[in-house]
Tab-separated table of C-alpha atoms in Angstrom:
chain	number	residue	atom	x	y	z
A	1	UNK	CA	80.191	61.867	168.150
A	2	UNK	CA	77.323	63.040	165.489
A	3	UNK	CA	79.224	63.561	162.250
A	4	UNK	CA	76.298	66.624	161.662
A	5	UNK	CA	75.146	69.064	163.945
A	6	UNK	CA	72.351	71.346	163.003
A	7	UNK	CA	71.077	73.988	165.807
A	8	UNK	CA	68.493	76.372	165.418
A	9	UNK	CA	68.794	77.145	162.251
A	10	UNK	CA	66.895	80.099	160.970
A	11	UNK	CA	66.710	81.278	157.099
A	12	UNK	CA	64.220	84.178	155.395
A	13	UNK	CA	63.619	85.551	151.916
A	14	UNK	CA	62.507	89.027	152.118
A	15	UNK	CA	61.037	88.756	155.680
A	16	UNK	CA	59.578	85.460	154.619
A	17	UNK	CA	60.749	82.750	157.138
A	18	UNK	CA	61.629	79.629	154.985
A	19	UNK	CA	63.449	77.811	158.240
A	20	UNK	CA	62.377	78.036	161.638
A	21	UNK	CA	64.364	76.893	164.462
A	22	UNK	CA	66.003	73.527	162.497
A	23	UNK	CA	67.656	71.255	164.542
A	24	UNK	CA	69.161	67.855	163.977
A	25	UNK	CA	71.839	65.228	163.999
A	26	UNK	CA	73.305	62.506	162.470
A	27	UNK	CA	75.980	59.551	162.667
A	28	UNK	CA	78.202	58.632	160.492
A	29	UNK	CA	77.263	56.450	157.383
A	30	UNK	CA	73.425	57.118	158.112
A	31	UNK	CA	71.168	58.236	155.749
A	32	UNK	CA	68.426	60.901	156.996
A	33	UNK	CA	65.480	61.237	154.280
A	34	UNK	CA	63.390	64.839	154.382
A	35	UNK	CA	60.193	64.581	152.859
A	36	UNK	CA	57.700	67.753	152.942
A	37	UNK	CA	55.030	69.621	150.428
A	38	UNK	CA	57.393	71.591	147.812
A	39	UNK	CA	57.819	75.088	149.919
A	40	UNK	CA	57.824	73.499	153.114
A	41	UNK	CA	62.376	74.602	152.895
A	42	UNK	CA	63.379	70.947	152.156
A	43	UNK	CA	65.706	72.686	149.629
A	44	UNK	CA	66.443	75.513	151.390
A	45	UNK	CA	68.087	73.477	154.050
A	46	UNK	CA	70.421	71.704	151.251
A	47	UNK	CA	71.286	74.590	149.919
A	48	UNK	CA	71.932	76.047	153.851
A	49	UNK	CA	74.347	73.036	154.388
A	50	UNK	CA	76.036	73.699	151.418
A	51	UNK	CA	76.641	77.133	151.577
A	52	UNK	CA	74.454	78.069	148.741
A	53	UNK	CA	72.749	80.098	151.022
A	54	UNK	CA	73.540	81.681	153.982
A	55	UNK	CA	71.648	80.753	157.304
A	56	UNK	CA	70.602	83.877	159.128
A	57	UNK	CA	70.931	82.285	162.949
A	58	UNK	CA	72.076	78.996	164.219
A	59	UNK	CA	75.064	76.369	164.050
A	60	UNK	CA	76.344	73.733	161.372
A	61	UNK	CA	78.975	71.681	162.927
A	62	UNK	CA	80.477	68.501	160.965
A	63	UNK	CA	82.650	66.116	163.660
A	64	UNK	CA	84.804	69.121	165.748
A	65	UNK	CA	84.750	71.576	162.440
A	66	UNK	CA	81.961	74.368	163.429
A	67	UNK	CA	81.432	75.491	159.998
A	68	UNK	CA	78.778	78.197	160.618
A	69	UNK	CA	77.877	79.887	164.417
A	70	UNK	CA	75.661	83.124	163.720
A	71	UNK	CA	77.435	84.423	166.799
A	72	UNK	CA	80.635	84.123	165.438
A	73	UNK	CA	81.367	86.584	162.789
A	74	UNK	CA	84.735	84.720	161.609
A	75	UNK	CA	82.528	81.457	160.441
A	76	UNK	CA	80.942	83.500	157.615
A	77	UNK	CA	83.679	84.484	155.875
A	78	UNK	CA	83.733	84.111	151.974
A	79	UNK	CA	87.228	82.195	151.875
A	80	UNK	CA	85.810	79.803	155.013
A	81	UNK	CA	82.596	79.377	153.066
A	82	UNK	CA	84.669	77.785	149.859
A	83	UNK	CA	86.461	75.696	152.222
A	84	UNK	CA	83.365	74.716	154.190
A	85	UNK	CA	81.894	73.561	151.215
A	86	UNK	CA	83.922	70.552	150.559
A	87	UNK	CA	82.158	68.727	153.985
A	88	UNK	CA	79.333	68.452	151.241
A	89	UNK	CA	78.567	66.810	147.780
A	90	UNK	CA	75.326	68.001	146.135
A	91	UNK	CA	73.462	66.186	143.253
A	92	UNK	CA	71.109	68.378	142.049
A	93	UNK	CA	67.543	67.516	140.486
A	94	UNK	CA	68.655	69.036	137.065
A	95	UNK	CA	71.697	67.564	137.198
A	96	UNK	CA	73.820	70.889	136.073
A	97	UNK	CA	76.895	69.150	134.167
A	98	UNK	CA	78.982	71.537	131.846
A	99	UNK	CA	77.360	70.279	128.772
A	100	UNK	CA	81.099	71.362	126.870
A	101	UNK	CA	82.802	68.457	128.730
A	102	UNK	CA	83.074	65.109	128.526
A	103	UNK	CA	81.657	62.641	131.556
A	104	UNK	CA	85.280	62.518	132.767
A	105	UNK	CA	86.015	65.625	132.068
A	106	UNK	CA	83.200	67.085	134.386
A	107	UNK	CA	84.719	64.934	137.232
A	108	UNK	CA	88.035	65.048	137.137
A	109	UNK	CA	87.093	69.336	136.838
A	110	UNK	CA	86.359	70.346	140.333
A	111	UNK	CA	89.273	68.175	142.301
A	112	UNK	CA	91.890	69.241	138.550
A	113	UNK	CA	90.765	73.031	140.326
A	114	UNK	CA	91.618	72.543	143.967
A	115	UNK	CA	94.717	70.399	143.302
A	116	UNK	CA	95.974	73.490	141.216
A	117	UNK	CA	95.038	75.781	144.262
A	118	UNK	CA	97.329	73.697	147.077
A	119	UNK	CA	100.173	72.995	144.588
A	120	UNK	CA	99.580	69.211	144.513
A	121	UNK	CA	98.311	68.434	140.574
A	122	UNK	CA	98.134	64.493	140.545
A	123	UNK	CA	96.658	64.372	137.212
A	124	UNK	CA	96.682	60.866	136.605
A	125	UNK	CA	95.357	60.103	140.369
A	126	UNK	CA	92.749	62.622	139.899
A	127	UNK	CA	91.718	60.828	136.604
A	128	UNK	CA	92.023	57.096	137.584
A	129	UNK	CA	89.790	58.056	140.813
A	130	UNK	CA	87.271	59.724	137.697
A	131	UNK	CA	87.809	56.302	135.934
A	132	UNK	CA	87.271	54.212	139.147
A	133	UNK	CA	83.958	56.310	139.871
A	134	UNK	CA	82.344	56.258	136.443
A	135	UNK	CA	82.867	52.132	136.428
A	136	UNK	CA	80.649	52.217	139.634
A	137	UNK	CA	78.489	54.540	138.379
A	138	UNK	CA	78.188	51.720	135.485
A	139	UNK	CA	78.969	54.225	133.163
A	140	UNK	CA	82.681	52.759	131.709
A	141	UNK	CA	81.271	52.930	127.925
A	142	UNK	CA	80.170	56.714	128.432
A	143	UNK	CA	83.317	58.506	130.043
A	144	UNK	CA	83.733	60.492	126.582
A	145	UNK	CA	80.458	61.121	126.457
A	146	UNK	CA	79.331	64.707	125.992
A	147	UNK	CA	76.130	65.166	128.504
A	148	UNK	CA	73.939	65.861	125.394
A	149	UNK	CA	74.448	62.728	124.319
A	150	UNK	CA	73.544	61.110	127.351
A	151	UNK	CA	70.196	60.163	128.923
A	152	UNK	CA	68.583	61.789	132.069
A	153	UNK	CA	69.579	58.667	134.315
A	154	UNK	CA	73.085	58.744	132.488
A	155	UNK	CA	73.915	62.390	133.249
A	156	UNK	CA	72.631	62.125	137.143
A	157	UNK	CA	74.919	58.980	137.366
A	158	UNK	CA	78.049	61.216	135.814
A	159	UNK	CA	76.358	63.962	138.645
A	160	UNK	CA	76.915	61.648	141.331
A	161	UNK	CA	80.245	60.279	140.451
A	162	UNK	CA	81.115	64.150	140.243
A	163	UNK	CA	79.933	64.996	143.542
A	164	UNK	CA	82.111	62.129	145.237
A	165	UNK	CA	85.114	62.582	143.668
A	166	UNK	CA	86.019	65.480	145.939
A	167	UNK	CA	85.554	62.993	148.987
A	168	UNK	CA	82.736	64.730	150.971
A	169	UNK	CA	81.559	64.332	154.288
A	170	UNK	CA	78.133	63.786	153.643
A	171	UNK	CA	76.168	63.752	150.146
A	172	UNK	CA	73.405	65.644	149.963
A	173	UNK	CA	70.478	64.861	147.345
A	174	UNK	CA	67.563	67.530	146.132
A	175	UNK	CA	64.630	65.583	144.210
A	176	UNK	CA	67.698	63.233	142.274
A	177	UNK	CA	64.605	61.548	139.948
A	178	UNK	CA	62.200	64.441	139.656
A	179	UNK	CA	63.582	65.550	136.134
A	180	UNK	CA	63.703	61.602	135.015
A	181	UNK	CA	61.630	60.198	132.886
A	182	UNK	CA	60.041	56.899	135.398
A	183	UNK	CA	62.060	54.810	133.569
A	184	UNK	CA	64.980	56.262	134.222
A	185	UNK	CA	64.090	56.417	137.764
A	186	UNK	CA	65.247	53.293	139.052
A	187	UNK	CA	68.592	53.009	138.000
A	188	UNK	CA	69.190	56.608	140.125
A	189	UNK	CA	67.813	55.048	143.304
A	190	UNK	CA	69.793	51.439	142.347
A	191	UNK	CA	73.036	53.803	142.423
A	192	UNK	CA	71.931	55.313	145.689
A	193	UNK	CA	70.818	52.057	147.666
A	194	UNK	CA	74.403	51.069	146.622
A	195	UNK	CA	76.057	53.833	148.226
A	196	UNK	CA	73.994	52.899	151.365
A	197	UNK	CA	75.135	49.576	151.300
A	198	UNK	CA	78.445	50.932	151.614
A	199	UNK	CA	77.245	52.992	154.722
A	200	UNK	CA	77.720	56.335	152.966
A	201	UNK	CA	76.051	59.615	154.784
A	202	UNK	CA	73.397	60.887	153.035
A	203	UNK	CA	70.935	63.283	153.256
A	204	UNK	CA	68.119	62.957	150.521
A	205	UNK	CA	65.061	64.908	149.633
A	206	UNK	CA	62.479	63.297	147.694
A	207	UNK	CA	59.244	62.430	147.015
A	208	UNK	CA	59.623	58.867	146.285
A	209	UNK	CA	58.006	57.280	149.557
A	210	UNK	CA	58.829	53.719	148.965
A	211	UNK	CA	62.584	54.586	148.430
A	212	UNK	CA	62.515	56.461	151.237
A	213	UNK	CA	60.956	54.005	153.549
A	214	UNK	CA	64.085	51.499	152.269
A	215	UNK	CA	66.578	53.190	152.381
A	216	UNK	CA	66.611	55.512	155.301
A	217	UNK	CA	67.796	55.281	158.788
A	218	UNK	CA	65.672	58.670	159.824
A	219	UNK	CA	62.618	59.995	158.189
A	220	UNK	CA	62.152	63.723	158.658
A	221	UNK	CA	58.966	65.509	157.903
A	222	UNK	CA	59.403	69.402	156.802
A	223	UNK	CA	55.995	71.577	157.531
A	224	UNK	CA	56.249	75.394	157.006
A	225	UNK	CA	59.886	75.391	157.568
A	226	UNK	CA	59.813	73.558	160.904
A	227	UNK	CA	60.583	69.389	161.743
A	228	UNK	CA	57.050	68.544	161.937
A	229	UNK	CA	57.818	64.858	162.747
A	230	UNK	CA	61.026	62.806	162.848
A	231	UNK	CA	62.284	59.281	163.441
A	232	UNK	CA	62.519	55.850	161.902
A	233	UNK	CA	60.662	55.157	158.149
A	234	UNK	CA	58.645	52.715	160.596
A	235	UNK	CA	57.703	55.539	162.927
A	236	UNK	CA	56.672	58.408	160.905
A	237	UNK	CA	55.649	56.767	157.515
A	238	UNK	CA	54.394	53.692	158.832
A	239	UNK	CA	52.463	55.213	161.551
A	240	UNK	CA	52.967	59.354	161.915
A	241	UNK	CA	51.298	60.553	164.986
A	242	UNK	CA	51.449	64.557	163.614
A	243	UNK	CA	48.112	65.458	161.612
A	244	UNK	CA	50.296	67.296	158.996
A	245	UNK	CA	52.195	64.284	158.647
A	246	UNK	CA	49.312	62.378	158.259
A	247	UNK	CA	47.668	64.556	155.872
A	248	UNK	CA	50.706	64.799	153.143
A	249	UNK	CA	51.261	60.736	153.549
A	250	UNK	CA	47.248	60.644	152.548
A	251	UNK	CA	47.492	62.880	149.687
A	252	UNK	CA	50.668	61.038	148.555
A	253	UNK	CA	48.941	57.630	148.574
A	254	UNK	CA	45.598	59.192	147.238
A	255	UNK	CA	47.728	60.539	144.239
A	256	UNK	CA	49.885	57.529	143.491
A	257	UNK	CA	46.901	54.904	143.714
C-alpha cells in the first residue's frame, strides 16, 4: 500500500491555474524529488500537502487516512485540517525559526503545544527527543543557541530537527539550500542523504541536480502546473524523452558550466 496518494489535484490563484490534474504516489521510506522552472507549482504542491493551501479538486490520501476528497465536504474542515497536518513535516527555504527561542526551545515548541492539547505533557520526553535530534543534526554545542547567532546551515539543521520531532509521515522540503550561502550548502544535503540512508519519506524540491540525481528514488518534472515527466533520476535526468524536460535540464547545465 502507497503511503501517499495524490489524485487529480487541482489548485488556482485568482482564476490562474497553478495545478492541473496532479497525480502521484509513493512508498514508504522513498524519496520523490520535483524539479521544475520557479512558477511551474513545485511549491504550491508542498504547501497543498501541507495544508497551507487548500486544493480546489482532487484527493490526498496518506496509508487508509483520506485527508482531503473535494467531494467530501467533511475532509475540509478547519479542526481536520490541524490534525491533517501532522502526516507532514515542512523545512522551509527561509528556514522560519522563532528567532526569541533557543535551538531547543524551537523544537521542543510545537510537540510542548500538542502534548498540552491531549493532556499528556511529558516534558522531559519531549526535551530528551529535542536533545536526541539536535545531536544528529550535529548541532549538540548549539542547543542554547539563539537563531541569530547561528549560521544559515546551522538554523536549517535546528529547522529540520524541528520538523521531525513531531514524527511525520513524510518530510517535505521547499528549495532547503536556496537561502545558503554554497558553503553552507553541503552540510544541508549531508543531513538529508542521512535521513535517506535511514529510508525516511521525503519529498524535496530543489534545484540542485546532482543531489537530486543521488538521492532520489523518483524524479518528477513540474511544467505549467502539470507532471511533465516522471520516473527514475536515470530516466528523466539521465535521458528525458519530454522536450520541456529536455529544455530546463539544458539551461540548467548551460548555467552551471
Amino acid at each position: 500500500m502507497p503511503i501517499l496518494e495524490v489524485k487529480n489535484l487541482k489548485k488556482s490563484f485568482d482564476n490562474t491555474g497553478v495545478l492541473d490534474d496532479i497525480s502521484f504516489s509513493m512508498e514508504e521510506g522513498q524519496v520523490v524529488t520535483i524539479i521544475g522552472s520557479s512558477g511551474s507549482g513545485k511549491t504550491t504542491l508542498l504547501r497543498c500537502l501541507n495544508f497551507l493551501e487548500t486544493p480546489d479538486e482532487g484527493i490526498i490520501k496518506v496509508r487508509d487516512d483520506v485527508l482531503f476528497d473535494s467531494r467530501d465536504p467533511g475532509t475540509c474542515s478547519e479542526a481536520e485540517r490541524r490534525r491533517k497536518r501532522l502526516h507532514f513535516g515542512l523545512v522551509f527555504q527561509s528556514f522560519n525559526l522563532f528567532p526569541q527561542y533557543t535551538a531547543l526551545e524551537n523544537i521542543t515548541l510545537a510537540p510542548s503545544l500538542l502534548a498540552k492539547e491531549d493532556g499528556s505533557i511529558d516534558a522531559s520526553g519531549i526535551r530528551n527527543r529535542a536533545v536526541r535530534l539536535l545531536e544528529q543534526m550535529g548541532l549538540s554545542d548549539r542547543m542554547g543557541n539563539y537563531p541569530h547567532e547561528l549560521s544559515g546551515g546551522q538554523q536549517q539543521r535546528v529547522a529540520i530537527a524541528r520538523a521531525l520531532a513531531l514524527d511525520p509521515d513524510i518530510l517535505c522540503f521547499d528549495e532547503p539550500t536556496s537561502a545558503l550561502d554554497p558553503e553552507l550548502t553541503g552540510e544541508v544535503l549531508k543531513v538529508i542523504l542521512s535521513l535517506a540512508e535511514k529510508n525516511t519519506t521525503m519529498i524535496i524540491v530543489t534545484h540542485e541536480m546532482s543531489f537530486a540525481h543521488d538521492v532520489s528514488d523518483e524524479i518528477i518534472f513540474m511544467d505549467k502546473g502539470i507532471i511533465a515527466e516522471q520516473g527514475t533520476p536515470e530516466e528523466v535526468i539521465d535521458n528525458p524523452k519530454n522536450e520541456r524536460t529536455i529544455q530546463f535540464l539544458s539551461n540548467y547545465n548551460k548555467g552551471n558550466a
